[in-house]
Amino acid sequence: MSDRLYFRQLLSGRDFAVGDPVATQMVNFAYLIGDRETGEAMVVDPAYRVADLLDVLAADGMRLTGALVTHHHPDHVGGDMMGFSLPGLSDLLALSPVPVHVNADEADWVKRVTGVSDSDLVGHDHDDLLEIGSVPVRLLHTPGHTPGSQCFLVGDDRLVSGDTLFLEGCGRTDFPGGDADAMYRSLQWLAGLSGNPVVYPGHQYSAAPSSPLADVRRDNFVYRPRSLEEWRLMFGS
């Protein structure tokens, strides 16, 4: 499978949306995941200059067959943020109409933020399996940052963690729909994943762009609390 797996981590402001001040400030990662043999690929969290992401796929000889959404915040899917209107899912669908895969609990939030319709979205439950060609992707519901936040386990060795788990820290829980207790449970569940997948986060908030889960569990301060009560004391929730 490693020979077939197509996987690219792209940093906003550097690898796409170059010169866009918001993209540069927000340091979002977008991901391209696909099967080299079939040429099928999906994009994770398309925002900013989505045409740039399609250009990368085309240059690599891949074609877009879907989009995967970790959560509904505009720096991941487009919409209004900080006085800016950010391109995202709606712009992607205008260029390349494909199914958009979201957690069922996030669908209404995504529609409200982006303006896409029910017919554009495919709602998923926890641990649904999606295949991109022959590349398996597990969709893991990890609420806390938002009600329907999800992570993607690609094969058994890459975890695209969105804003649930960073290499240093985790996503905020004080935005609408955030839930600190749910975040604790999601982080603990991710820590218990079998094997040692490499964590690929939604932002570059650390020097390294990725790190094995065992190292994240060891070094990330969000794993210091040993109980929900300790978590609440540490994070003031």
mmCIF file of C-alpha atoms in Angstrom:
data_model
loop_
_atom_site.group_PDB
_atom_site.id
_atom_site.type_symbol
_atom_site.label_atom_id
_atom_site.label_comp_id
_atom_site.label_asym_id
_atom_site.label_seq_id
_atom_site.Cartn_x
_atom_site.Cartn_y
_atom_site.Cartn_z
ATOM 1 C CA MET A 1 0.000 0.000 0.000
ATOM 2 C CA SER A 2 2.877 2.403 0.697
ATOM 3 C CA ASP A 3 3.749 2.359 -3.011
ATOM 4 C CA ARG A 4 0.172 3.202 -3.966
ATOM 5 C CA LEU A 5 -0.430 5.833 -1.304
ATOM 6 C CA TYR A 6 -0.356 9.416 -2.535
ATOM 7 C CA PHE A 7 -0.069 11.783 0.424
ATOM 8 C CA ARG A 8 0.879 15.457 0.429
ATOM 9 C CA GLN A 9 0.912 17.920 3.303
ATOM 10 C CA LEU A 10 0.630 21.498 2.022
ATOM 11 C CA LEU A 11 1.136 24.619 4.141
ATOM 12 C CA SER A 12 -0.989 27.683 3.418
ATOM 13 C CA GLY A 13 1.035 30.747 2.469
ATOM 14 C CA ARG A 14 4.002 28.594 1.441
ATOM 15 C CA ASP A 15 2.819 25.672 -0.696
ATOM 16 C CA PHE A 16 -0.466 27.222 -1.825
ATOM 17 C CA ALA A 17 -2.129 30.624 -1.471
ATOM 18 C CA VAL A 18 1.332 32.181 -1.599
ATOM 19 C CA GLY A 19 1.169 35.888 -0.772
ATOM 20 C CA ASP A 20 -2.265 35.635 0.877
ATOM 21 C CA PRO A 21 -1.791 37.391 4.246
ATOM 22 C CA VAL A 22 -4.565 35.467 6.036
ATOM 23 C CA ALA A 23 -3.355 32.115 4.714
ATOM 24 C CA THR A 24 0.185 32.979 5.764
ATOM 25 C CA GLN A 25 -0.901 34.064 9.235
ATOM 26 C CA MET A 26 -3.127 31.053 9.889
ATOM 27 C CA VAL A 27 -0.543 28.411 8.829
ATOM 28 C CA ASN A 28 -3.208 25.875 7.884
ATOM 29 C CA PHE A 29 -2.303 22.510 6.502
ATOM 30 C CA ALA A 30 -4.329 21.068 3.637
ATOM 31 C CA TYR A 31 -3.802 17.457 2.645
ATOM 32 C CA LEU A 32 -4.056 15.528 -0.602
ATOM 33 C CA ILE A 33 -4.670 11.793 -0.171
ATOM 34 C CA GLY A 34 -5.030 9.321 -2.985
ATOM 35 C CA ASP A 35 -4.171 6.127 -4.829
ATOM 36 C CA ARG A 36 -1.335 6.514 -7.334
ATOM 37 C CA GLU A 37 -2.467 3.531 -9.405
ATOM 38 C CA THR A 38 -6.055 4.711 -9.951
ATOM 39 C CA GLY A 39 -5.223 8.436 -9.900
ATOM 40 C CA GLU A 40 -8.070 9.147 -7.467
ATOM 41 C CA ALA A 41 -7.486 11.701 -4.719
ATOM 42 C CA MET A 42 -9.331 13.700 -2.086
ATOM 43 C CA VAL A 43 -8.464 17.007 -0.492
ATOM 44 C CA VAL A 44 -8.670 17.595 3.258
ATOM 45 C CA ASP A 45 -9.870 21.034 4.375
ATOM 46 C CA PRO A 46 -9.718 23.060 1.149
ATOM 47 C CA ALA A 47 -9.559 26.793 1.864
ATOM 48 C CA TYR A 48 -7.920 29.951 0.517
ATOM 49 C CA ARG A 49 -6.850 29.517 -3.138
ATOM 50 C CA VAL A 50 -8.465 26.166 -3.807
ATOM 51 C CA ALA A 51 -7.435 26.327 -7.472
ATOM 52 C CA ASP A 52 -3.824 26.021 -6.263
ATOM 53 C CA LEU A 53 -4.682 22.691 -4.653
ATOM 54 C CA LEU A 54 -6.256 21.451 -7.874
ATOM 55 C CA ASP A 55 -3.145 22.573 -9.754
ATOM 56 C CA VAL A 56 -0.963 20.464 -7.447
ATOM 57 C CA LEU A 57 -3.154 17.440 -8.112
ATOM 58 C CA ALA A 58 -3.018 18.000 -11.860
ATOM 59 C CA ALA A 59 0.761 18.397 -11.814
ATOM 60 C CA ASP A 60 0.989 15.094 -9.948
ATOM 61 C CA GLY A 61 -1.263 13.335 -12.432
ATOM 62 C CA MET A 62 -4.097 12.921 -9.936
ATOM 63 C CA ARG A 63 -7.802 13.765 -10.201
ATOM 64 C CA LEU A 64 -10.101 15.004 -7.460
ATOM 65 C CA THR A 65 -12.882 12.615 -6.439
ATOM 66 C CA GLY A 66 -13.952 14.098 -3.105
ATOM 67 C CA ALA A 67 -13.263 16.402 -0.198
ATOM 68 C CA LEU A 68 -12.810 15.525 3.467
ATOM 69 C CA VAL A 69 -13.707 18.053 6.165
ATOM 70 C CA THR A 70 -12.268 17.961 9.679
ATOM 71 C CA HIS A 71 -14.596 20.719 10.951
ATOM 72 C CA HIS A 72 -16.510 23.804 9.887
ATOM 73 C CA HIS A 73 -14.242 26.732 10.789
ATOM 74 C CA PRO A 74 -13.664 29.099 7.843
ATOM 75 C CA ASP A 75 -9.888 28.657 7.756
ATOM 76 C CA HIS A 76 -10.598 25.018 6.902
ATOM 77 C CA VAL A 77 -13.660 25.216 4.649
ATOM 78 C CA GLY A 78 -14.081 28.881 3.703
ATOM 79 C CA GLY A 79 -16.515 31.500 4.958
ATOM 80 C CA ASP A 80 -16.321 34.777 6.867
ATOM 81 C CA MET A 81 -13.529 35.199 9.423
ATOM 82 C CA MET A 82 -11.759 38.231 10.912
ATOM 83 C CA GLY A 83 -13.525 40.543 8.477
ATOM 84 C CA PHE A 84 -12.403 38.495 5.483
ATOM 85 C CA SER A 85 -14.443 36.258 3.219
ATOM 86 C CA LEU A 86 -12.300 33.191 2.661
ATOM 87 C CA PRO A 87 -12.665 30.920 -0.377
ATOM 88 C CA GLY A 88 -13.264 27.278 0.376
ATOM 89 C CA LEU A 89 -15.681 24.461 -0.298
ATOM 90 C CA SER A 90 -18.150 26.426 -2.413
ATOM 91 C CA ASP A 91 -15.330 27.615 -4.681
ATOM 92 C CA LEU A 92 -13.930 24.100 -4.924
ATOM 93 C CA LEU A 93 -17.311 22.681 -5.944
ATOM 94 C CA ALA A 94 -17.709 25.352 -8.604
ATOM 95 C CA LEU A 95 -14.440 24.177 -10.143
ATOM 96 C CA SER A 96 -14.796 20.460 -9.468
ATOM 97 C CA PRO A 97 -18.168 19.152 -8.208
ATOM 98 C CA VAL A 98 -17.341 16.264 -5.869
ATOM 99 C CA PRO A 99 -18.889 14.760 -2.727
ATOM 100 C CA VAL A 100 -17.906 16.468 0.521
ATOM 101 C CA HIS A 101 -17.482 14.046 3.406
ATOM 102 C CA VAL A 102 -18.378 15.426 6.842
ATOM 103 C CA ASN A 103 -19.301 14.009 10.204
ATOM 104 C CA ALA A 104 -23.084 13.923 10.542
ATOM 105 C CA ASP A 105 -22.927 16.185 13.615
ATOM 106 C CA GLU A 106 -21.029 18.831 11.627
ATOM 107 C CA ALA A 107 -23.183 18.943 8.491
ATOM 108 C CA ASP A 108 -25.457 21.809 9.530
ATOM 109 C CA TRP A 109 -22.486 23.875 10.705
ATOM 110 C CA VAL A 110 -20.679 23.335 7.394
ATOM 111 C CA LYS A 111 -23.766 24.325 5.399
ATOM 112 C CA ARG A 112 -24.269 27.467 7.480
ATOM 113 C CA VAL A 113 -20.648 28.609 7.175
ATOM 114 C CA THR A 114 -20.026 27.746 3.514
ATOM 115 C CA GLY A 115 -23.438 27.933 1.845
ATOM 116 C CA VAL A 116 -23.142 24.457 0.322
ATOM 117 C CA SER A 117 -26.300 22.355 0.162
ATOM 118 C CA ASP A 118 -27.436 19.022 1.559
ATOM 119 C CA SER A 119 -26.867 17.411 -1.816
ATOM 120 C CA ASP A 120 -23.187 18.401 -1.691
ATOM 121 C CA LEU A 121 -22.550 16.656 1.629
ATOM 122 C CA VAL A 122 -22.166 13.037 2.641
ATOM 123 C CA GLY A 123 -22.692 12.602 6.386
ATOM 124 C CA HIS A 124 -20.691 9.972 8.261
ATOM 125 C CA ASP A 125 -20.739 8.270 11.625
ATOM 126 C CA HIS A 126 -17.768 7.454 13.835
ATOM 127 C CA ASP A 127 -15.380 4.875 12.353
ATOM 128 C CA ASP A 128 -16.938 4.839 8.900
ATOM 129 C CA LEU A 129 -14.514 3.500 6.309
ATOM 130 C CA LEU A 130 -13.937 5.417 3.104
ATOM 131 C CA GLU A 131 -11.779 4.124 0.270
ATOM 132 C CA ILE A 132 -9.898 6.363 -2.149
ATOM 133 C CA GLY A 133 -9.101 3.842 -4.829
ATOM 134 C CA SER A 134 -7.629 1.104 -2.659
ATOM 135 C CA VAL A 135 -6.427 3.447 0.104
ATOM 136 C CA PRO A 136 -8.529 3.001 3.270
ATOM 137 C CA VAL A 137 -9.404 6.047 5.369
ATOM 138 C CA ARG A 138 -11.134 5.667 8.738
ATOM 139 C CA LEU A 139 -13.292 8.635 9.732
ATOM 140 C CA LEU A 140 -12.952 9.147 13.479
ATOM 141 C CA HIS A 141 -15.462 11.357 15.289
ATOM 142 C CA THR A 142 -13.485 13.443 17.799
ATOM 143 C CA PRO A 143 -15.792 16.141 19.226
ATOM 144 C CA GLY A 144 -14.510 18.892 21.472
ATOM 145 C CA HIS A 145 -13.209 21.641 19.210
ATOM 146 C CA THR A 146 -16.560 21.460 17.411
ATOM 147 C CA PRO A 147 -19.457 18.991 17.755
ATOM 148 C CA GLY A 148 -18.592 17.075 14.604
ATOM 149 C CA SER A 149 -14.826 17.374 14.445
ATOM 150 C CA GLN A 150 -13.272 14.325 12.836
ATOM 151 C CA CYS A 151 -9.800 12.911 12.237
ATOM 152 C CA PHE A 152 -8.715 10.639 9.410
ATOM 153 C CA LEU A 153 -6.643 7.504 9.875
ATOM 154 C CA VAL A 154 -5.028 6.846 6.507
ATOM 155 C CA GLY A 155 -4.006 3.213 6.245
ATOM 156 C CA ASP A 156 -2.716 2.376 9.690
ATOM 157 C CA ASP A 157 0.202 4.767 9.919
ATOM 158 C CA ARG A 158 -0.968 8.346 9.274
ATOM 159 C CA LEU A 159 -3.410 10.314 11.431
ATOM 160 C CA VAL A 160 -4.696 13.580 9.961
ATOM 161 C CA SER A 161 -5.883 15.181 13.173
ATOM 162 C CA GLY A 162 -7.343 18.547 12.138
ATOM 163 C CA ASP A 163 -7.719 20.916 15.080
ATOM 164 C CA THR A 164 -8.400 18.140 17.578
ATOM 165 C CA LEU A 165 -4.768 17.310 18.260
ATOM 166 C CA PHE A 166 -1.716 19.414 17.476
ATOM 167 C CA LEU A 167 1.839 18.317 18.129
ATOM 168 C CA GLU A 168 1.849 20.896 20.909
ATOM 169 C CA GLY A 169 -1.589 21.542 22.378
ATOM 170 C CA CYS A 170 -5.069 20.932 21.037
ATOM 171 C CA GLY A 171 -7.898 22.915 19.486
ATOM 172 C CA ARG A 172 -9.703 25.554 21.500
ATOM 173 C CA THR A 173 -12.997 24.662 23.151
ATOM 174 C CA ASP A 174 -14.335 28.166 23.808
ATOM 175 C CA PHE A 175 -15.764 28.705 20.310
ATOM 176 C CA PRO A 176 -19.461 27.992 19.599
ATOM 177 C CA GLY A 177 -20.011 24.246 19.785
ATOM 178 C CA GLY A 178 -16.828 23.621 21.752
ATOM 179 C CA ASP A 179 -16.877 21.207 24.686
ATOM 180 C CA ALA A 180 -13.849 20.833 26.971
ATOM 181 C CA ASP A 181 -14.996 17.539 28.482
ATOM 182 C CA ALA A 182 -15.605 16.075 25.030
ATOM 183 C CA MET A 183 -12.137 17.235 23.981
ATOM 184 C CA TYR A 184 -10.561 15.353 26.878
ATOM 185 C CA ARG A 185 -12.366 12.166 25.924
ATOM 186 C CA SER A 186 -11.425 12.558 22.247
ATOM 187 C CA LEU A 187 -7.758 13.120 23.077
ATOM 188 C CA GLN A 188 -7.704 10.063 25.306
ATOM 189 C CA TRP A 189 -9.355 7.972 22.615
ATOM 190 C CA LEU A 190 -6.784 9.066 20.036
ATOM 191 C CA ALA A 191 -3.982 8.279 22.481
ATOM 192 C CA GLY A 192 -5.249 4.713 22.596
ATOM 193 C CA LEU A 193 -5.044 4.089 18.847
ATOM 194 C CA SER A 194 -3.134 0.941 18.041
ATOM 195 C CA GLY A 195 0.239 1.143 16.394
ATOM 196 C CA ASN A 196 2.107 4.413 16.257
ATOM 197 C CA PRO A 197 0.631 6.505 13.433
ATOM 198 C CA VAL A 198 2.324 9.750 12.482
ATOM 199 C CA VAL A 199 0.207 12.739 13.504
ATOM 200 C CA TYR A 200 -0.414 15.331 10.788
ATOM 201 C CA PRO A 201 -2.187 18.335 12.373
ATOM 202 C CA GLY A 202 -4.424 21.046 10.957
ATOM 203 C CA HIS A 203 -1.929 23.873 11.617
ATOM 204 C CA GLN A 204 1.823 24.215 11.913
ATOM 205 C CA TYR A 205 1.876 25.400 15.509
ATOM 206 C CA SER A 206 5.175 23.614 16.195
ATOM 207 C CA ALA A 207 8.589 23.444 14.587
ATOM 208 C CA ALA A 208 7.972 19.978 13.163
ATOM 209 C CA PRO A 209 5.121 19.452 10.690
ATOM 210 C CA SER A 210 4.369 15.927 11.935
ATOM 211 C CA SER A 211 5.374 13.505 14.660
ATOM 212 C CA PRO A 212 4.681 9.907 15.751
ATOM 213 C CA LEU A 213 1.739 9.590 18.114
ATOM 214 C CA ALA A 214 3.908 8.057 20.827
ATOM 215 C CA ASP A 215 6.070 11.191 20.842
ATOM 216 C CA VAL A 216 3.001 13.434 20.927
ATOM 217 C CA ARG A 217 1.598 11.488 23.880
ATOM 218 C CA ARG A 218 4.940 11.841 25.676
ATOM 219 C CA ASP A 219 5.635 15.521 24.948
ATOM 220 C CA ASN A 220 2.285 17.274 24.476
ATOM 221 C CA PHE A 221 1.081 18.980 27.662
ATOM 222 C CA VAL A 222 -2.543 18.056 26.904
ATOM 223 C CA TYR A 223 -1.650 14.510 27.952
ATOM 224 C CA ARG A 224 -0.392 15.502 31.397
ATOM 225 C CA PRO A 225 -3.804 15.340 33.128
ATOM 226 C CA ARG A 226 -4.537 11.785 34.271
ATOM 227 C CA SER A 227 -8.255 12.267 34.791
ATOM 228 C CA LEU A 228 -11.123 14.451 33.665
ATOM 229 C CA GLU A 229 -10.949 16.246 37.025
ATOM 230 C CA GLU A 230 -7.269 17.079 36.486
ATOM 231 C CA TRP A 231 -8.083 18.210 32.957
ATOM 232 C CA ARG A 232 -10.755 20.589 34.250
ATOM 233 C CA LEU A 233 -8.348 22.018 36.804
ATOM 234 C CA MET A 234 -5.608 22.536 34.222
ATOM 235 C CA PHE A 235 -7.816 24.093 31.578
ATOM 236 C CA GLY A 236 -10.197 25.968 33.852
ATOM 237 C CA SER A 237 -13.378 24.428 32.477
#
